Structure formats: structure tokens, C-alpha cells
Amino acid sequence: MHPKFQGEEALPNLKALRDLRIEAIIVSHSHQDHIGTLPVLMRRQPQARVFMTEPTSEISNVLLHNSVNVMTRQREDLGTTFYPLFTHRETDRAADRWQTCALRQPYTLAGERAPASDAESVTFEFFDAGHVLGSTGILIRAENRAIFYTGDVNFDDQTIAQAAVFPEEKIDILIIECTRGDTPVPATWSRKGEEQRLAEAIGNAFTRGGCVLIPVFALGKTQELLAMLYKLRREKILDFPIYIGGLSAKISDIYDRRAQMGRRQLPRLQLLDELRPFVLNAETIHDAQARPGRVYALSSGMMTAKTLSNIFARRIVDQPRHSVFFVGYADPESPAGVLRHALPDQQVTLDPDQPAQRVRCHIEQFQFSAHASRESLIAFAERLAPKKVVLVHGDPLAVEWMRARLASDLPDSEIIVPTPGVELEL
Ligand SMILES: [Zn+2]
Ligand SMILES: [Zn+2]
């Protein structure tokens, strides 16, 4: 689903599939842009089997039920009769049909484990993408050819997530994400250095007598940030109360329950027990004070209107003692994208239903993306040197940078920027 739009506009181009009978839907991970309209697609393609990893299914269940609640509230705000796009009951029924799959194990589209030498049927296999809990890249084998879709990927370790482990075998067609295609990594950047810079910035914000708002995705960025703050506490650098949203708490609980299963760093860290964050929700956010000396790590990451981070930002944006720190990707046109590039004293409208405000709070950017750097995406594509590379999941400038670079570095490969809604012969 498109994170920037609402209602029917946010749906993927399902019309393009109208006359097709889909055999299988293979889900890379549970971020909203990937699973947000899954029940709608399943309704229109009732025969399709649906495959994902076990953590992805647990998280998707929580996120989709949360979406139903959000859409039900928006139904009145927006006056859209399309909402909710699906119900709690339909979400339960959809989830009953999901089949969970292990990593690094080929399956047929019937959901059976495929023999290693199966050249007859179409098979797929999940690989750890190092992006968020449960995230995968997907290897599809058909007609003696191999297609690999990266999903959203990170080739470097984060604080919790370990770097992706992707296939090194011969790939004919690579479908690759381009999120950070227009963001160069500064030569001096290191995760350790960036963590130090964040710690200092939080310390300075508290010295100014204010609080810090960090808009984060409920899935992934919240848990990575909590783990970072845990390290600050453990190393006795900083210790302070932390606030998160109710949805983030539910997903952190899944991280905690699965801490010892599968690959991750800090496997003994129980985020909720160790950090004891205060939990805010759609009701309590309206009375929540901006208390000095506290960090508010609230979703949504893009500060979409009416979400916790948006409501809280509107409370502090015109006050010089408070701070807003950005730690990951935000669509340039989203409220987070607008605020992160706002100049001091500029007027911004964070919610179209509310008056514009003057930006007087302190704003800083940090680079803790859950997505691969463009340099590592290029290196991966060049190592595989596939016959075709299909560029997806990027703003136009990001896709164009990747296209130009790959076209010059891989002259024997066809570099494809697919047109939405147009069938592509692979
Ligand atoms: Zn993602
Ligand atoms: Zn995504």
C-alpha cells in the first residue's frame, strides 16, 4: 500500500491483476507498505496461497488489526465510506490462510518442501534480509532460471538485526530495492560514531531543558532505537525515561519473545523488561505532557497526520527548548519529510486540519537507516551480474541514480525501471 495516500488511492494497482488468477502471494516482510492491503488482495484472489516467515505472520497479524482500528477512526474524520478496507473478522480469516515457511528451504507453490533437484516446478526460498524481524529476500526458481527479489534489505548489521545473508549462486533476474539510491553515505559515517553523536545530542537537548521526540516506525526502528538506548544505559552514558506507543510495545513484545530464535544481536536483551518504557496510545497522547529530560520514540515514522508522533510534534514544534530527531527514511512529502527540511522560523503544516506553525524547536538528523546503502546495493548487483536488473521501491531520483550507475557498470545487463500496471516479460 502507498504510505502517502489514503483510502482507495493507497491500494496497489490491483486492476492490472483483474483478469489473472494468482497462484501464490509471497510476502517479504511485514512493513505496512508491503502487507497493508493484503486482506484486500486475498479477497480478490481467494484461491491464492499466501507464504511468509513465522515472525512476519505474527507481526502482520498485529499490524493489520491495528490498521482496522485506525481506518475505523478515519472513516469519520475523512468521511470515506471505503474505510475500513477490511474488518477484524476478515483479517482473522486471512491470517488463517497464511502458511509460514522456514528460511533457506525451497517450497513449491503448493506449499510443500521441494526436493533439491526439482527442475520441473516453480519453487521459492526465503533468505534473511537483515531489515526487520522476519524480513526476507525471495529466490524463485522456474524453467531453470533464478529470479531473486531483495525485498527491503540491509547488508550491514544494525543494533539488533544482523546483516542480510543472500544467495551467492547464479541469478538471472534481480529485482532490487532502491530506497537510498539518492542518499550517499558520508565517508566519515560509522554506526558507532552516529550512536555517539545521538547520545551527545540527547544530552544537549536535556541541558536546554527540553524533551526529544524521535518519530519511528512501530516495527523495526522502535526496537533498534530501544536497543541503542539500552546500550547508553548499560555503558552509564545516559539514563532517562522513554515513552513509546501501544503498537510499538506490542511489536517489541514479539521481538522479546523471539529474541533467542534465529539470527540477531543482543539475543538476551528483553526490551520491555530492561527499558520499562511508558506506553502512550491514541487516547492518552492527548493529555501527555512534553516533559523535559525524556525521549518520546513515537510512531508513525513519517509523522502521518493523527498519529502519535504527529500529535506530539504539533505540541513541541514551536518551542525552542524541545527537539525533534530524525533517524531514518521519510517520504519527502510526508510531514516528517517536510519538518526535517524546514528552516528555522519557517511555517509548516503538519496536519492539514490544523493551523500552520512556526518551527522553533531544535531539529537534527541521524543516519540509522534499516535499508542498504546505495553503494552496497550496487556492489551486490555487480557481484551477481544478472542478465536483467529490475529497479523497485524508490523515489524517482533514487531509481534514476541506481539505473545510471548500473547501466554504466553492467553494460551486458538490461536495467529495467518498470512502469506501474504494465506487464513485464522476464
Ligand atoms: Zn520495510
Ligand atoms: Zn518497504
Short mmCIF file of C-alpha atoms and ligand atoms in Angstrom, two decimals:
data_model
loop_
_atom_site.label_atom_id
_atom_site.label_comp_id
_atom_site.label_asym_id
_atom_site.label_seq_id
_atom_site.Cartn_x
_atom_site.Cartn_y
_atom_site.Cartn_z
CA MET A 1 0.00 0.00 0.00
CA HIS A 2 1.17 3.51 -0.66
CA PRO A 3 2.18 5.12 2.65
CA LYS A 4 1.48 8.63 1.40
CA PHE A 5 -2.10 8.17 0.24
CA GLN A 6 -5.31 7.25 1.99
CA GLY A 7 -8.44 5.30 1.11
CA GLU A 8 -8.70 3.63 -2.30
CA GLU A 9 -5.77 5.72 -3.56
CA ALA A 10 -3.42 3.83 -1.27
CA LEU A 11 -4.29 0.46 -2.82
CA PRO A 12 -1.76 -1.12 -5.16
CA ASN A 13 -2.74 -1.27 -8.82
CA LEU A 14 -4.89 -4.37 -8.39
CA LYS A 15 -6.75 -3.64 -11.63
CA ALA A 16 -3.68 -4.88 -13.51
CA LEU A 17 -4.32 -8.32 -11.99
CA ARG A 18 -8.05 -8.33 -12.71
CA ASP A 19 -8.01 -10.96 -15.45
CA LEU A 20 -5.29 -13.07 -13.87
CA ARG A 21 -5.64 -15.92 -11.46
CA ILE A 22 -2.84 -15.56 -8.93
CA GLU A 23 -1.45 -18.88 -7.68
CA ALA A 24 0.63 -17.55 -4.79
CA ILE A 25 1.37 -14.38 -2.86
CA ILE A 26 4.85 -14.41 -1.28
CA VAL A 27 5.35 -11.75 1.41
CA SER A 28 8.87 -10.39 2.03
CA HIS A 29 8.19 -8.70 5.39
CA SER A 30 5.52 -7.03 7.47
CA HIS A 31 6.04 -3.29 6.97
CA GLN A 32 2.81 -1.54 6.12
CA ASP A 33 3.84 -0.70 2.53
CA HIS A 34 4.22 -4.46 1.92
CA ILE A 35 1.29 -6.01 3.83
CA GLY A 36 -1.10 -3.09 4.42
CA THR A 37 -3.69 -4.25 1.86
CA LEU A 38 -3.03 -8.00 1.90
CA PRO A 39 -6.60 -8.87 3.02
CA VAL A 40 -7.97 -6.88 0.04
CA LEU A 41 -5.77 -8.78 -2.42
CA MET A 42 -6.73 -12.09 -0.77
CA ARG A 43 -10.43 -11.19 -1.11
CA ARG A 44 -9.97 -10.58 -4.84
CA GLN A 45 -7.78 -13.67 -5.35
CA PRO A 46 -9.39 -16.17 -2.96
CA GLN A 47 -7.61 -19.17 -4.50
CA ALA A 48 -4.09 -17.73 -3.94
CA ARG A 49 -1.88 -19.36 -1.36
CA VAL A 50 -0.02 -16.92 0.89
CA PHE A 51 3.50 -17.55 2.18
CA MET A 52 5.68 -15.71 4.71
CA THR A 53 8.04 -16.39 7.61
CA GLU A 54 6.65 -17.08 11.08
CA PRO A 55 7.73 -13.73 12.63
CA THR A 56 6.27 -11.91 9.61
CA SER A 57 2.94 -13.65 10.17
CA GLU A 58 2.90 -12.77 13.91
CA ILE A 59 3.74 -9.11 13.27
CA SER A 60 1.39 -8.80 10.27
CA ASN A 61 -1.47 -10.05 12.40
CA VAL A 62 -0.87 -7.29 14.97
CA LEU A 63 -0.33 -4.57 12.34
CA LEU A 64 -3.38 -5.41 10.23
CA HIS A 65 -5.71 -5.49 13.25
CA ASN A 66 -4.24 -2.13 14.28
CA SER A 67 -4.95 -0.84 10.74
CA VAL A 68 -8.60 -1.83 11.08
CA ASN A 69 -8.81 0.31 14.24
CA VAL A 70 -7.04 3.25 12.58
CA MET A 71 -9.23 3.03 9.46
CA THR A 72 -12.39 2.82 11.55
CA ARG A 73 -11.40 6.06 13.33
CA GLN A 74 -10.51 7.68 9.98
CA ARG A 75 -13.81 6.66 8.43
CA GLU A 76 -15.43 9.58 10.23
CA ASP A 77 -12.50 12.02 10.02
CA LEU A 78 -12.07 11.57 6.28
CA GLY A 79 -15.70 10.88 5.53
CA THR A 80 -14.63 7.95 3.35
CA THR A 81 -17.08 5.06 3.08
CA PHE A 82 -14.28 2.83 1.70
CA TYR A 83 -12.91 2.55 5.24
CA PRO A 84 -12.21 0.22 6.80
CA LEU A 85 -10.79 -1.53 3.70
CA PHE A 86 -11.17 -4.78 5.67
CA THR A 87 -12.51 -5.83 9.07
CA HIS A 88 -11.12 -7.63 12.14
CA ARG A 89 -13.04 -10.72 11.11
CA GLU A 90 -11.67 -10.68 7.59
CA THR A 91 -8.15 -10.20 8.97
CA ASP A 92 -8.58 -13.27 11.19
CA ARG A 93 -9.84 -15.31 8.25
CA ALA A 94 -6.97 -14.08 6.07
CA ALA A 95 -4.39 -14.95 8.72
CA ASP A 96 -5.81 -18.48 8.96
CA ARG A 97 -4.83 -18.94 5.33
CA TRP A 98 -1.20 -17.82 5.68
CA GLN A 99 1.35 -20.58 5.50
CA THR A 100 4.62 -19.96 7.34
CA CYS A 101 7.89 -21.11 5.81
CA ALA A 102 11.42 -21.69 7.13
CA LEU A 103 14.42 -19.75 5.81
CA ARG A 104 16.73 -21.36 3.24
CA GLN A 105 14.35 -24.13 2.30
CA PRO A 106 12.79 -24.37 -1.17
CA TYR A 107 8.99 -24.74 -1.32
CA THR A 108 6.66 -25.43 -4.23
CA LEU A 109 3.73 -23.09 -4.86
CA ALA A 110 1.56 -25.79 -3.28
CA GLY A 111 3.42 -25.06 -0.06
CA GLU A 112 5.33 -28.36 0.05
CA ARG A 113 9.04 -28.68 0.62
CA ALA A 114 10.64 -29.07 -2.79
CA PRO A 115 13.34 -31.68 -3.45
CA ALA A 116 16.75 -30.09 -4.10
CA SER A 117 16.84 -31.31 -7.69
CA ASP A 118 13.33 -30.19 -8.64
CA ALA A 119 13.70 -28.51 -12.02
CA GLU A 120 10.09 -29.17 -13.05
CA SER A 121 8.03 -26.97 -10.76
CA VAL A 122 8.24 -23.34 -9.73
CA THR A 123 9.84 -23.06 -6.30
CA PHE A 124 10.62 -20.24 -3.89
CA GLU A 125 13.04 -19.88 -0.98
CA PHE A 126 13.32 -17.23 1.77
CA PHE A 127 16.67 -15.63 2.74
CA ASP A 128 17.26 -13.37 5.78
CA ALA A 129 17.21 -9.73 4.56
CA GLY A 130 18.57 -8.10 7.77
CA HIS A 131 15.96 -5.30 7.58
CA VAL A 132 13.47 -6.02 10.42
CA LEU A 133 12.42 -9.13 12.35
CA GLY A 134 11.20 -11.77 9.86
CA SER A 135 12.28 -9.84 6.74
CA THR A 136 13.38 -11.79 3.69
CA GLY A 137 14.62 -11.76 0.15
CA ILE A 138 12.92 -14.31 -2.08
CA LEU A 139 14.61 -16.67 -4.56
CA ILE A 140 12.25 -18.00 -7.22
CA ARG A 141 13.35 -20.82 -9.49
CA ALA A 142 11.39 -21.57 -12.65
CA GLU A 143 12.26 -23.11 -16.02
CA ASN A 144 15.90 -23.49 -14.98
CA ARG A 145 16.22 -19.82 -14.26
CA ALA A 146 16.60 -17.97 -10.99
CA ILE A 147 14.86 -14.72 -10.03
CA PHE A 148 15.87 -13.01 -6.82
CA TYR A 149 13.80 -10.27 -5.15
CA THR A 150 15.70 -8.45 -2.39
CA GLY A 151 12.61 -7.16 -0.56
CA ASP A 152 13.76 -4.37 1.76
CA VAL A 153 17.34 -5.26 2.68
CA ASN A 154 20.23 -4.18 4.85
CA PHE A 155 23.71 -5.54 4.09
CA ASP A 156 25.13 -4.12 7.35
CA ASP A 157 24.49 -5.03 10.98
CA GLN A 158 22.10 -2.77 12.90
CA THR A 159 21.90 -2.80 16.72
CA ILE A 160 19.55 -5.81 16.82
CA ALA A 161 19.25 -7.02 13.21
CA GLN A 162 22.21 -8.80 11.67
CA ALA A 163 23.26 -8.13 8.08
CA ALA A 164 21.43 -9.93 5.26
CA VAL A 165 22.60 -13.36 4.12
CA PHE A 166 21.66 -13.58 0.46
CA PRO A 167 22.32 -16.29 -2.15
CA GLU A 168 25.62 -16.14 -3.97
CA GLU A 169 24.52 -18.56 -6.70
CA LYS A 170 23.88 -17.63 -10.32
CA ILE A 171 20.91 -15.25 -10.58
CA ASP A 172 19.37 -14.47 -13.97
CA ILE A 173 17.00 -11.72 -12.93
CA LEU A 174 17.46 -9.46 -9.91
CA ILE A 175 14.59 -7.36 -8.55
CA ILE A 176 16.24 -4.87 -6.21
CA GLU A 177 15.02 -2.14 -3.83
CA CYS A 178 16.37 1.42 -4.31
CA THR A 179 15.20 3.26 -1.15
CA ARG A 180 18.52 5.02 -0.51
CA GLY A 181 19.51 5.50 -4.16
CA ASP A 182 19.69 9.27 -3.76
CA THR A 183 21.46 9.26 -0.37
CA PRO A 184 25.25 8.97 -0.40
CA VAL A 185 26.87 7.70 2.81
CA PRO A 186 29.36 10.34 4.10
CA ALA A 187 32.94 8.99 4.06
CA THR A 188 33.22 9.60 7.81
CA TRP A 189 29.99 7.74 8.73
CA SER A 190 30.08 4.78 11.12
CA ARG A 191 27.25 3.34 13.21
CA LYS A 192 29.35 3.67 16.36
CA GLY A 193 30.15 7.31 15.60
CA GLU A 194 26.49 8.00 14.85
CA GLU A 195 25.42 6.40 18.16
CA GLN A 196 27.86 8.69 19.98
CA ARG A 197 26.54 11.73 18.12
CA LEU A 198 22.96 10.76 19.09
CA ALA A 199 23.96 10.35 22.76
CA GLU A 200 25.58 13.79 22.78
CA ALA A 201 22.60 15.37 21.05
CA ILE A 202 20.17 13.87 23.59
CA GLY A 203 22.39 15.13 26.42
CA ASN A 204 22.43 18.63 24.89
CA ALA A 205 18.66 18.59 24.39
CA PHE A 206 18.15 17.77 28.07
CA THR A 207 20.57 20.58 29.03
CA ARG A 208 18.37 23.01 27.08
CA GLY A 209 15.58 21.95 29.44
CA GLY A 210 13.50 20.12 26.84
CA CYS A 211 12.44 16.70 25.68
CA VAL A 212 13.31 14.80 22.50
CA LEU A 213 10.77 13.44 20.01
CA ILE A 214 12.07 10.72 17.68
CA PRO A 215 9.46 9.68 15.08
CA VAL A 216 9.96 5.96 14.38
CA PHE A 217 8.21 3.10 12.62
CA ALA A 218 6.47 0.85 15.17
CA LEU A 219 8.20 -2.12 13.55
CA GLY A 220 11.99 -2.19 13.39
CA LYS A 221 13.14 1.34 14.11
CA THR A 222 11.46 1.40 17.56
CA GLN A 223 13.21 -1.79 18.64
CA GLU A 224 16.57 -0.75 17.14
CA LEU A 225 16.33 2.59 18.96
CA LEU A 226 15.35 0.97 22.28
CA ALA A 227 18.38 -1.35 21.95
CA MET A 228 20.61 1.67 21.30
CA LEU A 229 19.22 3.47 24.35
CA TYR A 230 19.74 0.28 26.37
CA LYS A 231 23.43 0.37 25.41
CA LEU A 232 23.68 4.01 26.57
CA ARG A 233 22.19 2.99 29.90
CA ARG A 234 24.41 -0.11 30.23
CA GLU A 235 27.54 1.92 29.49
CA LYS A 236 26.37 4.55 32.00
CA ILE A 237 26.48 7.29 29.36
CA LEU A 238 22.85 8.44 29.75
CA ASP A 239 19.78 7.19 31.61
CA PHE A 240 16.31 8.70 31.16
CA PRO A 241 12.62 7.74 30.91
CA ILE A 242 11.40 6.59 27.48
CA TYR A 243 7.89 6.76 26.01
CA ILE A 244 6.66 4.56 23.14
CA GLY A 245 3.28 3.88 21.53
CA GLY A 246 0.98 0.93 22.25
CA LEU A 247 1.53 -0.66 18.85
CA SER A 248 5.30 -0.36 19.25
CA ALA A 249 5.00 -2.07 22.63
CA LYS A 250 3.10 -4.99 21.11
CA ILE A 251 5.73 -5.44 18.41
CA SER A 252 8.57 -5.07 20.94
CA ASP A 253 6.92 -7.92 22.84
CA ILE A 254 7.17 -10.11 19.72
CA TYR A 255 10.87 -9.17 19.43
CA ASP A 256 11.32 -10.14 23.10
CA ARG A 257 9.53 -13.48 22.78
CA ARG A 258 11.56 -14.36 19.69
CA ALA A 259 14.87 -12.96 21.00
CA GLN A 260 16.58 -16.35 21.19
CA MET A 261 15.14 -17.72 17.95
CA GLY A 262 17.00 -17.08 14.74
CA ARG A 263 19.79 -14.65 13.98
CA ARG A 264 20.08 -11.38 15.90
CA GLN A 265 22.43 -9.38 18.09
CA LEU A 266 21.88 -8.89 21.84
CA PRO A 267 19.83 -12.14 21.95
CA ARG A 268 19.40 -11.93 25.73
CA LEU A 269 18.09 -8.35 25.68
CA GLN A 270 14.41 -8.15 26.68
CA LEU A 271 13.48 -4.66 25.53
CA LEU A 272 10.33 -4.16 27.58
CA ASP A 273 11.71 -5.64 30.85
CA GLU A 274 15.04 -3.88 30.57
CA LEU A 275 13.92 -0.39 29.44
CA ARG A 276 10.46 -0.32 31.02
CA PRO A 277 9.14 2.28 28.54
CA PHE A 278 5.99 4.24 29.37
CA VAL A 279 3.26 3.42 26.85
CA LEU A 280 1.07 6.06 25.20
CA ASN A 281 -1.93 5.36 22.97
CA ALA A 282 -4.48 7.18 20.80
CA GLU A 283 -6.37 8.37 23.91
CA THR A 284 -3.57 9.15 26.40
CA ILE A 285 -1.44 11.04 23.83
CA HIS A 286 -3.87 13.97 24.08
CA ASP A 287 -3.05 14.53 27.76
CA ALA A 288 0.64 13.60 27.56
CA GLN A 289 2.89 16.47 28.67
CA ALA A 290 6.18 17.19 26.89
CA ARG A 291 8.31 16.55 29.98
CA PRO A 292 11.94 17.72 29.99
CA GLY A 293 14.66 15.07 30.14
CA ARG A 294 12.61 12.40 28.38
CA VAL A 295 12.73 10.70 24.98
CA TYR A 296 9.46 10.12 23.12
CA ALA A 297 10.05 7.44 20.44
CA LEU A 298 6.64 7.54 18.79
CA SER A 299 5.16 6.20 15.55
CA SER A 300 4.43 6.83 12.79
CA GLY A 301 7.91 7.25 11.33
CA MET A 302 6.60 9.57 8.62
CA MET A 303 4.55 11.55 11.19
CA THR A 304 1.34 10.96 9.29
CA ALA A 305 -1.47 13.26 10.49
CA LYS A 306 -3.41 11.99 13.57
CA THR A 307 -0.67 9.52 14.59
CA LEU A 308 1.11 9.77 17.97
CA SER A 309 4.29 11.33 16.57
CA ASN A 310 2.31 13.94 14.62
CA ILE A 311 0.13 14.93 17.58
CA PHE A 312 3.17 15.19 19.83
CA ALA A 313 5.22 17.12 17.25
CA ARG A 314 2.48 19.74 16.93
CA ARG A 315 2.74 20.24 20.69
CA ILE A 316 6.50 21.00 20.70
CA VAL A 317 7.42 22.26 17.21
CA ASP A 318 7.11 25.97 18.13
CA GLN A 319 9.11 25.69 21.37
CA PRO A 320 12.89 26.27 21.19
CA ARG A 321 13.75 24.13 24.23
CA HIS A 322 12.37 20.92 22.70
CA SER A 323 13.97 18.77 19.99
CA VAL A 324 12.90 16.52 17.13
CA PHE A 325 15.47 13.98 15.92
CA PHE A 326 15.06 12.06 12.66
CA VAL A 327 16.75 8.67 12.48
CA GLY A 328 15.55 7.00 9.26
CA TYR A 329 13.82 7.32 5.92
CA ALA A 330 10.79 9.59 5.46
CA ASP A 331 8.97 10.28 2.21
CA PRO A 332 9.96 13.87 1.27
CA GLU A 333 6.30 14.95 1.07
CA SER A 334 5.25 13.37 4.38
CA PRO A 335 5.03 15.63 7.49
CA ALA A 336 8.35 14.13 8.71
CA GLY A 337 9.94 14.83 5.32
CA VAL A 338 8.64 18.43 5.42
CA LEU A 339 9.75 19.09 9.01
CA ARG A 340 13.23 17.57 8.63
CA HIS A 341 13.99 20.01 5.82
CA ALA A 342 12.25 23.02 7.39
CA LEU A 343 14.35 26.12 8.09
CA PRO A 344 14.22 27.84 11.49
CA ASP A 345 11.10 30.07 11.80
CA GLN A 346 9.58 28.58 8.65
CA GLN A 347 5.81 27.94 8.76
CA VAL A 348 4.88 24.25 8.44
CA THR A 349 1.54 22.46 8.26
CA LEU A 350 1.94 19.08 9.91
CA ASP A 351 -1.78 18.26 9.84
CA PRO A 352 -3.99 19.74 7.08
CA ASP A 353 -6.87 20.04 9.60
CA GLN A 354 -4.79 22.19 11.97
CA PRO A 355 -3.28 25.68 11.64
CA ALA A 356 0.30 26.07 10.35
CA GLN A 357 3.02 26.53 12.98
CA ARG A 358 6.38 28.25 13.14
CA VAL A 359 9.33 25.88 13.50
CA ARG A 360 11.27 26.93 16.58
CA CYS A 361 12.27 23.57 18.07
CA HIS A 362 15.71 22.08 17.57
CA ILE A 363 15.92 19.65 14.62
CA GLU A 364 18.66 17.12 13.93
CA GLN A 365 19.17 14.25 11.52
CA PHE A 366 20.85 10.93 12.19
CA GLN A 367 21.57 8.09 9.82
CA PHE A 368 20.34 4.77 11.23
CA SER A 369 18.54 3.52 8.15
CA ALA A 370 17.22 -0.06 8.09
CA HIS A 371 17.87 -0.03 4.33
CA ALA A 372 21.06 -0.89 2.48
CA SER A 373 23.32 1.96 1.39
CA ARG A 374 23.27 2.54 -2.35
CA GLU A 375 26.92 1.52 -2.51
CA SER A 376 26.15 -1.90 -1.01
CA LEU A 377 23.13 -2.37 -3.34
CA ILE A 378 25.36 -1.66 -6.34
CA ALA A 379 28.08 -4.00 -5.03
CA PHE A 380 25.51 -6.79 -4.59
CA ALA A 381 24.08 -6.32 -8.10
CA GLU A 382 27.57 -6.27 -9.60
CA ARG A 383 28.62 -9.42 -7.78
CA LEU A 384 25.62 -11.28 -9.22
CA ALA A 385 25.88 -9.64 -12.68
CA PRO A 386 22.39 -10.85 -13.66
CA LYS A 387 21.05 -10.64 -17.23
CA LYS A 388 18.31 -8.31 -16.08
CA VAL A 389 18.01 -5.95 -13.12
CA VAL A 390 14.56 -4.60 -12.22
CA LEU A 391 14.62 -1.46 -10.01
CA VAL A 392 11.80 -1.09 -7.47
CA HIS A 393 10.90 0.60 -4.14
CA GLY A 394 12.49 4.01 -4.61
CA ASP A 395 11.64 7.66 -5.21
CA PRO A 396 12.22 8.66 -8.87
CA LEU A 397 15.61 10.28 -8.15
CA ALA A 398 16.78 7.22 -6.21
CA VAL A 399 15.76 4.85 -9.00
CA GLU A 400 17.41 7.07 -11.61
CA TRP A 401 20.73 7.15 -9.74
CA MET A 402 20.71 3.34 -9.50
CA ARG A 403 19.75 2.98 -13.18
CA ALA A 404 22.52 5.26 -14.44
CA ARG A 405 25.17 3.66 -12.25
CA LEU A 406 24.21 0.04 -13.11
CA ALA A 407 23.86 0.85 -16.83
CA SER A 408 27.46 2.04 -16.91
CA ASP A 409 28.90 -0.63 -14.57
CA LEU A 410 27.00 -3.62 -16.03
CA PRO A 411 26.94 -2.97 -19.80
CA ASP A 412 25.86 -6.57 -20.56
CA SER A 413 22.82 -6.43 -18.28
CA GLU A 414 19.44 -4.99 -19.13
CA ILE A 415 18.48 -2.41 -16.44
CA ILE A 416 14.71 -2.07 -16.18
CA VAL A 417 12.62 0.62 -14.50
CA PRO A 418 9.17 -1.00 -14.60
CA THR A 419 6.08 1.05 -15.45
CA PRO A 420 3.35 0.52 -12.84
CA GLY A 421 0.46 -1.55 -14.17
CA VAL A 422 2.32 -2.74 -17.29
CA GLU A 423 3.15 -6.43 -17.55
CA LEU A 424 6.86 -7.18 -17.72
CA GLU A 425 8.19 -10.20 -19.65
CA LEU A 426 11.07 -11.58 -17.58
ZN ZN B 1 10.44 -2.36 5.09
ZN ZN B 2 9.23 -1.14 2.06
#
